[in-house]
Amino acid sequence: MHFLTDRGFNHPHASEITPRRAYDSRRDVLKLLATGAAGATMAAWAGREARAQATRPGRLAALPAARSALAGGVTMEKLTPYADLTTYNNFYEFGTDKGDPAQNAHTLKIRPWTVAVEGEVKKPKVFDIDELLKLSPMEERVYRLRCVEGWSMVVPWVGYSLAELIKRVEPTGNAKFVEFVTLADPKTMPFVGSRVLEWPYIEGLRMDEAMHPLTLLAFGLYGEVLPNQSGAPVRAVVPWKYGFKSGKSIVKIRFTDKQPATSWVKSASQEYGFYSNVNPGVDHPRWSQATERRIGEDGLLAKKRATLPFNGYEPQVGQLYAGMDLKKFY
Ligand code: MTE
């Protein structure tokens, strides 16, 4: 796989799906398109791009996906290496230290697995995970994820827009919010029962947020199925919100007319609001949200990078909040 990296060696963690060369050639192609001379170059670029997508750590089952063409669907920032993003996790069901989920989540049983879709919908249904996997074509989305604790990462997720699932169950006019209920199994999750949070871990979105094409139902990352610690077998990814909005290991998706009571709001509503849009202008009560560190890249002594409003997705999602006081609805 040496042709996939521009570092001249075969990195075991496949830290970048699309190397610099491919990005550069993409820019070249855009230039050529502008001059109307793209033909052969386009074909060569497409081939290289397809090979680039095949890069995967080779640890788990492959989950191939076409690269997303959605606006905001693929950030060109450097990917966070697989080894870093899978060993520095928040998944409190497996412990509260960042290293705990990678250590402990091997006990999670991801088959059989079902996701019940219910509430204010015309066609409620319990989906088997293997049916969900085939519901819509898989896309590779490269998103930034910003945790409320001040770290961030760039991940090549594999999945499809949550809207694809929502359309199929036909929400009623009463569906104003979506609630995500995640697994709480004390037999396989050693910290379920601890008093750090109420279980199950629950998150939620407003209906228009859930329907936004950037809201992803993710089944994989780096071209493979999700490792357990990252929320196998299915999780949400909402790239313009703090990471805790992205519930892992989802077992139920419920449509409601009322704003769901979400886990972090229930346990510390002064610190974690329902909206939780990434906002450098609204500090967490105990620390600033103006800057962030990229895991695996920015060491403790490195200068932090500026956090962007809506985590950089303002062009795509800003209009969802037109007229809202985002300091009040933090
Ligand atoms: N989902 C569940 N079920 N349990 C959790 O503890 N933690 C959240 C979110 N989803 C969490 C969860 C938080 S705080 C963050 S920052 C992201 O998952 C982290 O996702 P990652 O482990 O892929 O980085």
mmCIF file of C-alpha atoms and ligand atoms in Angstrom, residues 85 88-95 98 101 145-149 151 153 155 157 182-183 189 197 199-203 221 229-231 235-236 242-250 264 295, ligand 1:
data_model
loop_
_atom_site.group_PDB
_atom_site.id
_atom_site.type_symbol
_atom_site.label_atom_id
_atom_site.label_comp_id
_atom_site.label_asym_id
_atom_site.label_seq_id
_atom_site.Cartn_x
_atom_site.Cartn_y
_atom_site.Cartn_z
ATOM 1 C CA LEU A 85 -8.824 8.197 17.649
ATOM 2 C CA TYR A 88 -8.697 8.292 23.298
ATOM 3 C CA ASN A 89 -12.447 7.961 23.715
ATOM 4 C CA ASN A 90 -15.394 9.015 25.774
ATOM 5 C CA PHE A 91 -17.726 6.075 26.266
ATOM 6 C CA TYR A 92 -18.654 6.206 29.918
ATOM 7 C CA GLU A 93 -20.364 2.825 29.846
ATOM 8 C CA PHE A 94 -16.814 1.440 29.741
ATOM 9 C CA GLY A 95 -15.130 3.839 32.178
ATOM 10 C CA LYS A 98 -9.916 8.192 27.921
ATOM 11 C CA PRO A 101 -13.133 2.226 26.301
ATOM 12 C CA LEU A 145 -15.444 16.341 15.771
ATOM 13 C CA ARG A 146 -14.958 18.785 18.654
ATOM 14 C CA CYS A 147 -15.397 17.511 22.190
ATOM 15 C CA VAL A 148 -16.662 19.901 24.871
ATOM 16 C CA GLU A 149 -13.505 19.053 26.829
ATOM 17 C CA TRP A 151 -9.959 18.249 22.046
ATOM 18 C CA MET A 153 -10.178 15.028 15.740
ATOM 19 C CA VAL A 155 -12.343 11.191 11.167
ATOM 20 C CA TRP A 157 -16.578 8.069 8.975
ATOM 21 C CA THR A 182 -28.157 3.884 23.465
ATOM 22 C CA LEU A 183 -27.444 0.453 24.922
ATOM 23 C CA MET A 189 -20.790 -2.560 30.021
ATOM 24 C CA LEU A 197 -24.641 9.579 34.566
ATOM 25 C CA TRP A 199 -28.383 5.252 32.067
ATOM 26 C CA PRO A 200 -29.085 4.687 29.264
ATOM 27 C CA TYR A 201 -27.069 7.475 27.668
ATOM 28 C CA ILE A 202 -29.636 9.575 25.811
ATOM 29 C CA GLU A 203 -29.158 12.299 23.245
ATOM 30 C CA LEU A 221 -14.515 4.601 10.103
ATOM 31 C CA GLN A 229 -14.986 1.815 21.596
ATOM 32 C CA SER A 230 -16.107 4.184 18.832
ATOM 33 C CA GLY A 231 -19.778 3.205 19.173
ATOM 34 C CA ARG A 235 -23.765 5.723 16.224
ATOM 35 C CA ALA A 236 -24.739 9.245 15.323
ATOM 36 C CA TYR A 242 -20.019 19.091 20.656
ATOM 37 C CA GLY A 243 -19.133 15.408 20.567
ATOM 38 C CA PHE A 244 -21.456 14.379 23.377
ATOM 39 C CA LYS A 245 -24.449 14.946 21.064
ATOM 40 C CA SER A 246 -23.225 11.990 18.986
ATOM 41 C CA GLY A 247 -24.677 8.988 20.837
ATOM 42 C CA LYS A 248 -22.856 5.676 20.481
ATOM 43 C CA SER A 249 -24.222 2.142 20.192
ATOM 44 C CA ILE A 250 -27.789 3.239 19.462
ATOM 45 C CA TRP A 264 -25.858 15.466 30.116
ATOM 46 C CA ILE A 295 -5.511 14.618 19.363
HETATM 47 N N1 MTE B 1 -22.268 7.755 23.656
HETATM 48 C C1 MTE B 1 -22.450 6.913 24.706
HETATM 49 N N2 MTE B 1 -23.336 5.904 24.588
HETATM 50 N N3 MTE B 1 -21.749 7.058 25.860
HETATM 51 C C2 MTE B 1 -20.841 8.086 26.025
HETATM 52 O O1 MTE B 1 -20.230 8.193 27.107
HETATM 53 N N4 MTE B 1 -19.760 10.040 25.020
HETATM 54 C C3 MTE B 1 -19.964 11.162 24.102
HETATM 55 C C4 MTE B 1 -20.266 10.694 22.684
HETATM 56 N N5 MTE B 1 -21.209 9.599 22.680
HETATM 57 C C5 MTE B 1 -20.640 8.987 24.946
HETATM 58 C C6 MTE B 1 -21.387 8.774 23.746
HETATM 59 C C7 MTE B 1 -18.859 12.106 24.094
HETATM 60 S S1 MTE B 1 -18.644 13.057 25.500
HETATM 61 C C8 MTE B 1 -18.048 12.279 22.998
HETATM 62 S S2 MTE B 1 -16.888 13.535 22.949
HETATM 63 C C9 MTE B 1 -18.133 11.379 21.847
HETATM 64 O O2 MTE B 1 -19.069 10.322 22.043
HETATM 65 C C10 MTE B 1 -16.760 10.781 21.639
HETATM 66 O O3 MTE B 1 -16.728 9.963 20.517
HETATM 67 P P1 MTE B 1 -15.380 9.193 20.155
HETATM 68 O O4 MTE B 1 -15.112 8.226 21.261
HETATM 69 O O5 MTE B 1 -15.627 8.546 18.855
HETATM 70 O O6 MTE B 1 -14.312 10.213 20.127
#
